[in-house]
Coordinates of C-alpha atoms in Angstrom, one line a residue:
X40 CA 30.2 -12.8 -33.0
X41 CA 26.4 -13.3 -33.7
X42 CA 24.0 -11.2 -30.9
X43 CA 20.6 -13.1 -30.5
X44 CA 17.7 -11.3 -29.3
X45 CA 15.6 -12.6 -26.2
X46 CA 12.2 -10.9 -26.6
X47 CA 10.5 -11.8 -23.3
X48 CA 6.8 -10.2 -22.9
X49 CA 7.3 -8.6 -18.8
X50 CA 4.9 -8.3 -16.8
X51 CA 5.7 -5.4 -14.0
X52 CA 3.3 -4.3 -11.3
X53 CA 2.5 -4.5 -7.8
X54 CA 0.6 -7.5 -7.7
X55 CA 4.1 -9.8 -9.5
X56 CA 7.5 -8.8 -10.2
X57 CA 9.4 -9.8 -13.5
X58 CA 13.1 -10.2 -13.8
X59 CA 16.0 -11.2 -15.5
X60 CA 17.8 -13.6 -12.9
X61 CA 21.0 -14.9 -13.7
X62 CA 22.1 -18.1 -12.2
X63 CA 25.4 -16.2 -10.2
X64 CA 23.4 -13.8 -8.1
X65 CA 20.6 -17.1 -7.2
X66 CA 22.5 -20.7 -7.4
X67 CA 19.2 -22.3 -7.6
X68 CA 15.8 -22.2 -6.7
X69 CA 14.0 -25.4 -6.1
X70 CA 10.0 -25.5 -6.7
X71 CA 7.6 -27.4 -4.4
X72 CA 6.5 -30.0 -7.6
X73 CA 10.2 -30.2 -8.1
X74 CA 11.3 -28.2 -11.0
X75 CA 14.8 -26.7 -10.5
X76 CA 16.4 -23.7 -12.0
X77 CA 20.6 -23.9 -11.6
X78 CA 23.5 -22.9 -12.5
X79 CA 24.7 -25.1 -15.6
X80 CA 25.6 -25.6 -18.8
X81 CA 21.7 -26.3 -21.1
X82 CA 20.1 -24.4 -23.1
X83 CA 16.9 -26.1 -23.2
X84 CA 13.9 -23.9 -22.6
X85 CA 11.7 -24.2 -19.3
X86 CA 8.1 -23.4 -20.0
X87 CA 7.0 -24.5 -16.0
X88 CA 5.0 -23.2 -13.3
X89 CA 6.3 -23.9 -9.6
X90 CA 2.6 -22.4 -8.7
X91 CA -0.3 -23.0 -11.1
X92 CA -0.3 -19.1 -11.6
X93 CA 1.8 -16.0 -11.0
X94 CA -0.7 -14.8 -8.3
X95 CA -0.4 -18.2 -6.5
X96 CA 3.8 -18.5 -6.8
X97 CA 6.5 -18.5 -8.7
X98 CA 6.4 -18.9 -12.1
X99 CA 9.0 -19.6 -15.1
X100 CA 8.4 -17.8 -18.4
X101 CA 11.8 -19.1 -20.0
X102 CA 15.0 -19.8 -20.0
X103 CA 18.2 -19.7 -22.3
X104 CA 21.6 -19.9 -22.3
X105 CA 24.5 -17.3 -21.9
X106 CA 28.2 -17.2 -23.7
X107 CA 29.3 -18.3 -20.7
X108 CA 27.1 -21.6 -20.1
X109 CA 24.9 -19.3 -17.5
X110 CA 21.4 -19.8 -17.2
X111 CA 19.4 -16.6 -18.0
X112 CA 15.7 -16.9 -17.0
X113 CA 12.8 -14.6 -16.5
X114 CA 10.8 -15.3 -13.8
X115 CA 7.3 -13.8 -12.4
X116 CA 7.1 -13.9 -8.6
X117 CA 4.3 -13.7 -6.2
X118 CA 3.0 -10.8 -4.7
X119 CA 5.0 -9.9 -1.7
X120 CA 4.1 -11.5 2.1
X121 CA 3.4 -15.1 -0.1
X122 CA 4.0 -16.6 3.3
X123 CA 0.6 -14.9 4.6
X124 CA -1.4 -17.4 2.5
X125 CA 0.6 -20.4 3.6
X126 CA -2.5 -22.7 5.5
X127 CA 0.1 -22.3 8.3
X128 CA 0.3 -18.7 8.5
X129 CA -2.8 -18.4 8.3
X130 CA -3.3 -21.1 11.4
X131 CA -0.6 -19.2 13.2
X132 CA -2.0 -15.6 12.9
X133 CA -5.4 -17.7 14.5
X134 CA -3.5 -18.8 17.4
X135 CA -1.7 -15.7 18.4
X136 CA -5.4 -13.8 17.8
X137 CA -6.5 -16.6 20.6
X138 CA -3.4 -16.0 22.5
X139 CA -4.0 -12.2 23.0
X140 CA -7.7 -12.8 23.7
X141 CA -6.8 -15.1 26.4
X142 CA -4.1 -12.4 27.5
X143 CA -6.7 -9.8 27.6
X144 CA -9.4 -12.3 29.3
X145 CA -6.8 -12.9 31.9
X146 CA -6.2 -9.2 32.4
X147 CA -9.5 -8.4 33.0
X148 CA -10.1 -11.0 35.7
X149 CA -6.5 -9.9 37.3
X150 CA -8.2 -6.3 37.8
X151 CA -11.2 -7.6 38.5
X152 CA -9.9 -10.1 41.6
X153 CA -7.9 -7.4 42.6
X154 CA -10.7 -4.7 43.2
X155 CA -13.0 -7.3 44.8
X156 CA -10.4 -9.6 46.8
X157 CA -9.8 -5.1 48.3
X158 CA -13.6 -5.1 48.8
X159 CA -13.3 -8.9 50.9
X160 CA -10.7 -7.2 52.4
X161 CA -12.4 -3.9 54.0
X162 CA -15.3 -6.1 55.3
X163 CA -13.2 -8.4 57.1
X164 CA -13.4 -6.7 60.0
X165 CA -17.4 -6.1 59.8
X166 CA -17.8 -10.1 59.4
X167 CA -15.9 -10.5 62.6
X168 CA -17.7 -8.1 64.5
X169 CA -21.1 -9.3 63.3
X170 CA -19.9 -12.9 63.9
X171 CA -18.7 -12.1 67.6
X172 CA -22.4 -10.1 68.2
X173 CA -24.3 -13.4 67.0
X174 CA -21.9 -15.9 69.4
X175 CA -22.9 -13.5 72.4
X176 CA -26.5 -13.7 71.2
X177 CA -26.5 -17.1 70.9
X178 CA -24.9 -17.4 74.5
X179 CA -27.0 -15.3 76.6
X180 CA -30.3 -14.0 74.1
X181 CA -31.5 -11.9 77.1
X182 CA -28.4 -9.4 75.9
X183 CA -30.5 -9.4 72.8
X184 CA -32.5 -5.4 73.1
X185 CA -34.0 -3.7 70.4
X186 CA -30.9 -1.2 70.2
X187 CA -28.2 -4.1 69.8
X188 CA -30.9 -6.6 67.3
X189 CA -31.2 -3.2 65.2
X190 CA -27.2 -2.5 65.1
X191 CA -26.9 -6.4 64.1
X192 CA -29.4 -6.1 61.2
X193 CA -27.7 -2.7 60.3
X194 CA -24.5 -4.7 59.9
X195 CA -25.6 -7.9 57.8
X196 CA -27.1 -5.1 56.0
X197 CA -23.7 -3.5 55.3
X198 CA -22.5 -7.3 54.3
X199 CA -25.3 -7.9 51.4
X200 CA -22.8 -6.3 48.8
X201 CA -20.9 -8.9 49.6
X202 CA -23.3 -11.5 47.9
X203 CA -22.7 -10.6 44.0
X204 CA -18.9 -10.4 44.7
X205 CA -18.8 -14.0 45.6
X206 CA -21.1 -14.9 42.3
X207 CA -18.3 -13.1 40.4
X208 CA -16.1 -15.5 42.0
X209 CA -17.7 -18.4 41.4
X210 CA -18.0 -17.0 37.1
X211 CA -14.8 -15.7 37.1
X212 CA -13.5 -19.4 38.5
X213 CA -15.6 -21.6 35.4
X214 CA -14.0 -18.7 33.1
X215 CA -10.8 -20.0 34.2
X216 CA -11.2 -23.0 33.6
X217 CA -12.4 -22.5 30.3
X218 CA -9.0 -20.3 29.7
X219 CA -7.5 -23.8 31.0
X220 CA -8.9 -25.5 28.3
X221 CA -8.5 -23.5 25.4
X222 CA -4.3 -23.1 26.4
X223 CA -4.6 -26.6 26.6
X224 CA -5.6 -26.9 22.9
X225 CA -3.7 -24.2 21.5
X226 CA -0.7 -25.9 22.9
X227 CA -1.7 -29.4 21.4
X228 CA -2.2 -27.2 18.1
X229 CA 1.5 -25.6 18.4
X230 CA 3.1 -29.0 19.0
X231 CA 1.0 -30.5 15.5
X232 CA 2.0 -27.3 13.6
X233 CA 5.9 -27.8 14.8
X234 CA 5.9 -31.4 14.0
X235 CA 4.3 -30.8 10.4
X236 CA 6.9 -28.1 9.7
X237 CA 9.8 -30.6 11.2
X238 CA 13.2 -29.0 11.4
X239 CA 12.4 -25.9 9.3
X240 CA 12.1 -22.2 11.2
X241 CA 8.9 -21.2 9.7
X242 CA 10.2 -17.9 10.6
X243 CA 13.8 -18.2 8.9
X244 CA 12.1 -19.6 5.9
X245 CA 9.8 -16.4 5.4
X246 CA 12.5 -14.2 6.1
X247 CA 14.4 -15.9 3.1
X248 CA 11.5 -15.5 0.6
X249 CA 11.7 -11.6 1.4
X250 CA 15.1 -11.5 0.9
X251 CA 14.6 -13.1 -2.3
X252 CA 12.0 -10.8 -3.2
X253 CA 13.8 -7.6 -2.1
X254 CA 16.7 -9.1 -4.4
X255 CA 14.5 -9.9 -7.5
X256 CA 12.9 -6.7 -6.9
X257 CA 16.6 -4.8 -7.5
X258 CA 16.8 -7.1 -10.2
X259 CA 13.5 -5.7 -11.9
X260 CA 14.8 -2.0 -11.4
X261 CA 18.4 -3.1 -13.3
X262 CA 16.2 -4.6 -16.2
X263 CA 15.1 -1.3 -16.8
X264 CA 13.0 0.1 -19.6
X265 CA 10.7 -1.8 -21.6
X266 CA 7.7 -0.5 -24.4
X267 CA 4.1 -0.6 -23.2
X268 CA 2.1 -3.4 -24.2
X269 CA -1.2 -4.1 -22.5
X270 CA -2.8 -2.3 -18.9
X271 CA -5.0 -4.4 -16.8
X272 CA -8.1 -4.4 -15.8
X273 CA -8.9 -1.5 -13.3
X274 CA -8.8 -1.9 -9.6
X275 CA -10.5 0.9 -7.5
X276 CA -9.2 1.4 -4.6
X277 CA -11.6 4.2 -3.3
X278 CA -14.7 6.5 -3.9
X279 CA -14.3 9.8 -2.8
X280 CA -14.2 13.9 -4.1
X281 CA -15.5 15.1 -6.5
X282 CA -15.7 14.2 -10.4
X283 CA -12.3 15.7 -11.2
X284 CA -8.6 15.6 -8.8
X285 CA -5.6 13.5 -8.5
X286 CA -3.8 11.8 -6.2
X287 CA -0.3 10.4 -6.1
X288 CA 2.4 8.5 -4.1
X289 CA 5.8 10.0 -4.8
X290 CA 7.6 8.7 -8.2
X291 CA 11.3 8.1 -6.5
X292 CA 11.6 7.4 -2.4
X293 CA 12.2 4.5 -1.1
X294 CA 9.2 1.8 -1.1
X295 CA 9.4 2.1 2.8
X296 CA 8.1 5.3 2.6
X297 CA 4.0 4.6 1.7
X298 CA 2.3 7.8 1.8
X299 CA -0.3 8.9 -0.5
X300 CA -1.1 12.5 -1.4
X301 CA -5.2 13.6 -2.3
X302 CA -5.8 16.8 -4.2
X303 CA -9.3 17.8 -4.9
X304 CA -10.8 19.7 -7.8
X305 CA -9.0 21.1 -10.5
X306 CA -8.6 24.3 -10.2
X307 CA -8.2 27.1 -7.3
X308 CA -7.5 24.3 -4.8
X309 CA -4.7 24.6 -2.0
X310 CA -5.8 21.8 0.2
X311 CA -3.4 19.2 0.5
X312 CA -4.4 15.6 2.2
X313 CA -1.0 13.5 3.1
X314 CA -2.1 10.0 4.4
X315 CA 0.2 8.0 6.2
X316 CA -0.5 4.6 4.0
X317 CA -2.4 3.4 0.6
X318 CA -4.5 1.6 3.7
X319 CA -5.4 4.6 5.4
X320 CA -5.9 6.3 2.0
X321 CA -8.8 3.7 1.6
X322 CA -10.1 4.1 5.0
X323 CA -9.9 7.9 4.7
X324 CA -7.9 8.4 7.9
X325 CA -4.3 9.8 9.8
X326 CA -4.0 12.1 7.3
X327 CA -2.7 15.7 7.8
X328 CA -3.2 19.0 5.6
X329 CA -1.0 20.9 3.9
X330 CA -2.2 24.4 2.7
X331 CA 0.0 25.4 -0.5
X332 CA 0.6 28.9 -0.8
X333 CA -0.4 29.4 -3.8
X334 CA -3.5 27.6 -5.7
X335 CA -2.9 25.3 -8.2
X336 CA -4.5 24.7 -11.8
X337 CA -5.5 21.4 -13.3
X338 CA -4.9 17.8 -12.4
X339 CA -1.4 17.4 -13.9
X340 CA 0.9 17.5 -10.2
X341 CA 3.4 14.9 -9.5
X342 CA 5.2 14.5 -6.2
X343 CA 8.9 13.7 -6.4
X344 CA 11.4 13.2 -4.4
X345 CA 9.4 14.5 -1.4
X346 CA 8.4 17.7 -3.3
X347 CA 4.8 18.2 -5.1
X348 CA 5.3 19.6 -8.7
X349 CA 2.2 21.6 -9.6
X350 CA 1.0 24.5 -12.1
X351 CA 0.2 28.2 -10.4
X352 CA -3.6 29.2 -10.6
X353 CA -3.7 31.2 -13.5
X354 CA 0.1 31.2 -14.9
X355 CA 2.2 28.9 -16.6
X356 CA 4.5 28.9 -13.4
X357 CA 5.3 25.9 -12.1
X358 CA 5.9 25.4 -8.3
X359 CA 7.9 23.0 -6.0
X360 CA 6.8 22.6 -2.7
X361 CA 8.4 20.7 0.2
X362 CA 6.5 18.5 2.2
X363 CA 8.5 18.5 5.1
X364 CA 9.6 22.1 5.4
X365 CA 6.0 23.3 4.3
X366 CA 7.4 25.7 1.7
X367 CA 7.9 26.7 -1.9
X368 CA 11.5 26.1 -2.3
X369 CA 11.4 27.1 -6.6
X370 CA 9.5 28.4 -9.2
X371 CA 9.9 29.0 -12.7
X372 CA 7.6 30.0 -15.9
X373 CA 7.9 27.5 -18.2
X374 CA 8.3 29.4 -21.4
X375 CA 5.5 29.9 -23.7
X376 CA 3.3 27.3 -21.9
X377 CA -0.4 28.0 -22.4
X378 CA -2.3 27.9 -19.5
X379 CA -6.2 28.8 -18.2
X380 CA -7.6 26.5 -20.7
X381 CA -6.0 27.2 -23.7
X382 CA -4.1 24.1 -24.6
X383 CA -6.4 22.1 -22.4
X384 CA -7.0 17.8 -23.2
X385 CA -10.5 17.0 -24.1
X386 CA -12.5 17.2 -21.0
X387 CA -10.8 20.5 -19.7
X388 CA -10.2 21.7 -16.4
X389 CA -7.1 24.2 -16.9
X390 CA -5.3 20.8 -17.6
X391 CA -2.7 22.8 -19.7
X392 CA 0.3 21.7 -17.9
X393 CA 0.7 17.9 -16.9
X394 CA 3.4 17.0 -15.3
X395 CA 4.4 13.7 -14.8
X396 CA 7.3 11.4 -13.5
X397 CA 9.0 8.2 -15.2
X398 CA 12.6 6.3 -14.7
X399 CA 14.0 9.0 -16.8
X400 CA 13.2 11.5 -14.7
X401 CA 10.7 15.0 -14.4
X402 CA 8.9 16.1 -17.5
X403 CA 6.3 18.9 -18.2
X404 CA 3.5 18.0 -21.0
X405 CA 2.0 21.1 -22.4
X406 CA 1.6 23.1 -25.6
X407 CA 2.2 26.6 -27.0
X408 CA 1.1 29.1 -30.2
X409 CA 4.1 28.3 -31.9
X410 CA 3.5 24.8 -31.4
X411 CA -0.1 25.5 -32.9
X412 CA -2.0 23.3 -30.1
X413 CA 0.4 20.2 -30.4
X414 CA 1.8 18.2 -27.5
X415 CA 5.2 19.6 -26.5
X416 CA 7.2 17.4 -23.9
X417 CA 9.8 18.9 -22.0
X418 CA 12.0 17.3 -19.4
X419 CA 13.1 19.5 -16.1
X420 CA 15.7 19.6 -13.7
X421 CA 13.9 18.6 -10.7
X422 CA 16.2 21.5 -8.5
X423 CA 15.7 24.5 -11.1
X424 CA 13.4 23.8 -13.0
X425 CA 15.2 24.3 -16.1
X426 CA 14.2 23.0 -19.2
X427 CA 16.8 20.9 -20.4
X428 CA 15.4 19.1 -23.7
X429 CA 12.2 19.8 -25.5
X430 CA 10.5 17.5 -28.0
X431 CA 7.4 18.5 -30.4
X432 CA 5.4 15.9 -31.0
X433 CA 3.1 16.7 -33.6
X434 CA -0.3 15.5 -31.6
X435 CA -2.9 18.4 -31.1
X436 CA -3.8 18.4 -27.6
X437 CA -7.1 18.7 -27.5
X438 CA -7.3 15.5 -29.1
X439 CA -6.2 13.9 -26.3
X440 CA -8.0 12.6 -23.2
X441 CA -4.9 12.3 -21.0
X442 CA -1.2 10.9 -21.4
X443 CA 1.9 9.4 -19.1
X444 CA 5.2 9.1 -19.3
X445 CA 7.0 6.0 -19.0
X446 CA 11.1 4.9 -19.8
X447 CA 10.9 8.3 -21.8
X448 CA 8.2 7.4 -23.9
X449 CA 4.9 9.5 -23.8
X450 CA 1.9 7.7 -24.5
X451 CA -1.6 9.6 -25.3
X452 CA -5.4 8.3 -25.0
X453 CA -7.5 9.1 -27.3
X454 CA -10.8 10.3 -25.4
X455 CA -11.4 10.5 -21.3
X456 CA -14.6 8.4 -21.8
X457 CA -15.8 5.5 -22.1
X458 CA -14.2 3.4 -25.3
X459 CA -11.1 5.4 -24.4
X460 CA -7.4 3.8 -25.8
X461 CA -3.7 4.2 -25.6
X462 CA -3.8 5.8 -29.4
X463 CA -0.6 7.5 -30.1
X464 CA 3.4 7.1 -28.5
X465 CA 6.3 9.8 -28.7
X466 CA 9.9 8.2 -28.1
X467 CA 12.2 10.8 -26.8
X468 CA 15.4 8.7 -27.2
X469 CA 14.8 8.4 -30.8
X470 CA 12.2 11.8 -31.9
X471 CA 10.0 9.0 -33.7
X472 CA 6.4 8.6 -32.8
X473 CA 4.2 5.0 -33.9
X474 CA 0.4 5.0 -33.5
X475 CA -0.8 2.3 -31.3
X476 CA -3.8 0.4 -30.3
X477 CA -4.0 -0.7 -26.4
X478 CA -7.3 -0.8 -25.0
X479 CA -8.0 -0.4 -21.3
X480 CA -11.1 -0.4 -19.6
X481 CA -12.7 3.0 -18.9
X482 CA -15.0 2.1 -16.0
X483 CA -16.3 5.0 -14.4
X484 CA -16.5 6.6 -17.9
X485 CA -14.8 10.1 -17.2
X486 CA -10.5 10.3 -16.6
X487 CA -9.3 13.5 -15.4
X488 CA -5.7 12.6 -14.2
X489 CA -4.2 9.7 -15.4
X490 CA 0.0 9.2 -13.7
X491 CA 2.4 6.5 -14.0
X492 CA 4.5 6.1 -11.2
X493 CA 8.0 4.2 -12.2
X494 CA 8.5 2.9 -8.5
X495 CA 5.7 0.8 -8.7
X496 CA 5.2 0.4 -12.2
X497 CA 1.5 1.3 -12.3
X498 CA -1.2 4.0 -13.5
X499 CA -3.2 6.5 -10.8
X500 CA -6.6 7.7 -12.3
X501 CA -8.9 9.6 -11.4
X502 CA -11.9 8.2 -12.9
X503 CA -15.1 10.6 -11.8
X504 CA -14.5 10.8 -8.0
X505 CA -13.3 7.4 -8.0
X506 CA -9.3 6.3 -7.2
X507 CA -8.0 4.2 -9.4
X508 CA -5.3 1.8 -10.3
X509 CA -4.3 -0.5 -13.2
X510 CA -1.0 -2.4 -13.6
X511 CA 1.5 -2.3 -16.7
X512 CA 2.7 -5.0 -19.3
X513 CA 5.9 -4.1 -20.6
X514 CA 7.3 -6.0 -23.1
X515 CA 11.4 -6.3 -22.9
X516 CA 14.3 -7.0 -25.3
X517 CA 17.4 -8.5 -23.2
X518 CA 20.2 -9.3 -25.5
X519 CA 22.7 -11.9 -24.7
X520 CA 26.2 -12.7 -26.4
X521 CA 27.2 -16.2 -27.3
X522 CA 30.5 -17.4 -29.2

């Protein structure tokens, strides 16, 4: 039995998900223009687009055929919440804006009728006594003295107020029918929008192409590991600290859970900053502080599984701290580890002791003496600490700018500035290591912490006070049997 190889070029990252789908966990998937993907017995390779691009829809890389007659196909989807730039979406999230304008609008005049229908209310029985004083002047004006004309003008006095509450009403009654109007045109709007969309539940429908995604996103995490071939262009998602930190979402919780973690500086720090979302992150509020107990050295932490992973102030001991509980729940010397700027990357900062995150698990980057200055990786158990493998690489530190772990595979860049590339790879799973050449683009010219995070399949920099971002290209090797 002959085993062909499917090399498919994957493209993983928060902005499109890649997968292998098989035909028996989708039946079929029909495209606006048309093209179909089912279950069925042809080999014949699809190289279609449902969308013009993978940032507009779906999109088919290729297709092939299992030993079974199954349809095996890799697929790039749109970024999540495609429905959001449906035309109608869009319309809809318009008319609810209006609707809760007008809600408001009609809130305000409620309270505002109500405290002035009160004031109509209290002077009711003024108006009747100043009406009943002008009928008996106008009867008999004899009764009229200076005592009872001055009590009469003191009265209408007391009424004036009254003038500016009934101009309210008469605003407050053309506002109303403007609110009239507009519900009148939102409605006609509604009924167009319901006929265009026929008998489908807009609704149902978007709830479907989440499901979808939340399935071809387990798919993506099944596919697992795949070698790096390409990073994209940067994206920045904020400006702030100074020139050297790190920041972080954790590497393993569920992708409910959106926090983002801010450490400033690179060494002596114990401040903390826990934001609730990547959006408040950018905003630079709802955050709160946590105070470590002891300070930490370099840029290298990672937080994992709820815990931040960071190197002591001075020491080679590494220290897990618990979000939640607020406390150091282990720490351990890692062997040998130089530390204090001994075994530093290029630019510095007590950056020692990186450690780092991938689908394999918790890993500490360092060096020693023995290791005369070259890369050592080790990989931890997250609870102890232990080391529980340890891999020389050969690579002298200090030649490095910074490096990442991803599927077990440590990759290195040559330089933190400007020019800077992915120069030199260390697989653990087979002790080999291959130069390589993968530019990315160095835009703020100085990296002092540079993370992959295997949850979302991207890169977190800190490129000279700025925060920074830049998506993965993995390049996969499915096999498939065939008779």
């Amino acid at each position: 039995m002959s085993v062909p190889l499917l090399k498919i070029g994957a493209v993983l990252s928060t902005m499109a998900m890649v997968t292998n789908w098989m035909s028996q966990t989708l039946p079929s998937l029909v495209g606006l223009n048309g093209t179909t993907i089912s279950r069925g017995g042809t080999s014949e390779r699809i190289v279609s687009a449902l969308y013009p691009s993978p940032e507009e829809g779906w999109q088919i890389y290729s297709s092939a055929q299992d030993a079974d007659g199954k349809c095996i196909c890799t697929v790039v989807a749109p970024a999540q919440n495609m429905c959001n730039r449906d035309p109608r979406s869009r319309q809809l999230r318009q008319l609810m804006e209006k609707v809760q304008n007008i809600t408001q609008s009609m809130e305000v005049l409620d309270l505002r009728t109500y405290r002035d229908l009160q004031y109509v209310r209290d002077t009711e029985n003024l108006m009747k006594t100043v009406d009943g004083k002008l009928k008996t002047a106008s009867e008999n004006p004899r009764s009229l003295n200076p005592k009872s004309f001055q009590e009469l003008k003191d009265k209408v006095t007391q009424l004036l107020p009254l003038l500016p509450v009934l101009e309210q009403y008469k605003t407050d009654a053309r506002m109303i029918l403007r609110l009239r109007e507009e519900v009148r045109n939102l409605s006609l709007v509604l009924m167009a929008i319901q006929e265009e969309m026929g008998a489908y539940d807009y609704e149902e429908l978007r709830q479907r192409v989440l499901l979808l995604e939340t399935r071809l996103h387990s798919c993506m995490q099944k596919l697992g590991c795949g070698k790096l071939t390409g990073v994209s262009n940067p994206i920045t998602i904020r400006a702030s600290g100074s020139r050297f930190g790190s920041w972080m979402t954790d590497t393993m919780i569920p992708s409910s859970d959106n926090r983002v973690w801010s450490m400033d500086g690179y060494f002596k720090g114990r401040r903390v900053l826990e934001y609730r979302t990547m959006n408040d992150f950018m905003k630079g509020q709802n955050f709160v502080q946590h105070l470590l107990p002891h300070p930490w050295a370099g840029t290298g932490h990672v937080v994992y599984n709820g815990s931040l992973y960071y190197n002591k102030y001075q020491s080679n001991i590494i220290i897990k701290y618990h979000f939640r509980s607020r406390s150091v729940l282990v720490q351990r010397s890692l062997s040998g580890a130089g530390y204090n700027n001994t075994f530093p990357y290029s630019w510095g900062g007590s950056s020692d002791i990186d450690l780092m995150a991938d689908e394999n698990g918790l890993w500490a980057v360092y060096t020693t003496i023995p290791n005369a200055g070259n890369i050592v990786i080790s990989r931890l158990e997250p609870q102890s600490l232990e080391v529980l493998q340890t891999w020389d690489t050969g690579f002298p530190k200090r030649s490095a700018g910074e490096s990442f772990m991803i599927c077990g595979t440590l990759y290195v860049t040559n330089s933190h500035l400007a020019g800077a590339k992915i120069y030199f790879a260390y697989y653990t799973n087979t002790s080999t290591y291959e130069y390589t050449d993968i530019p990315f683009h160095n835009q703020y010219s100085h990296i002092s912490m540079m993370d992959y995070n295997p949850r979302e399949r991207v890169l977190y920099t800190w490129n000279n006070g700025h925060q920074v971002l830049y998506n993965v290209t993995l390049f996969q090797v499915i096999k498939t049997s065939e008779d």
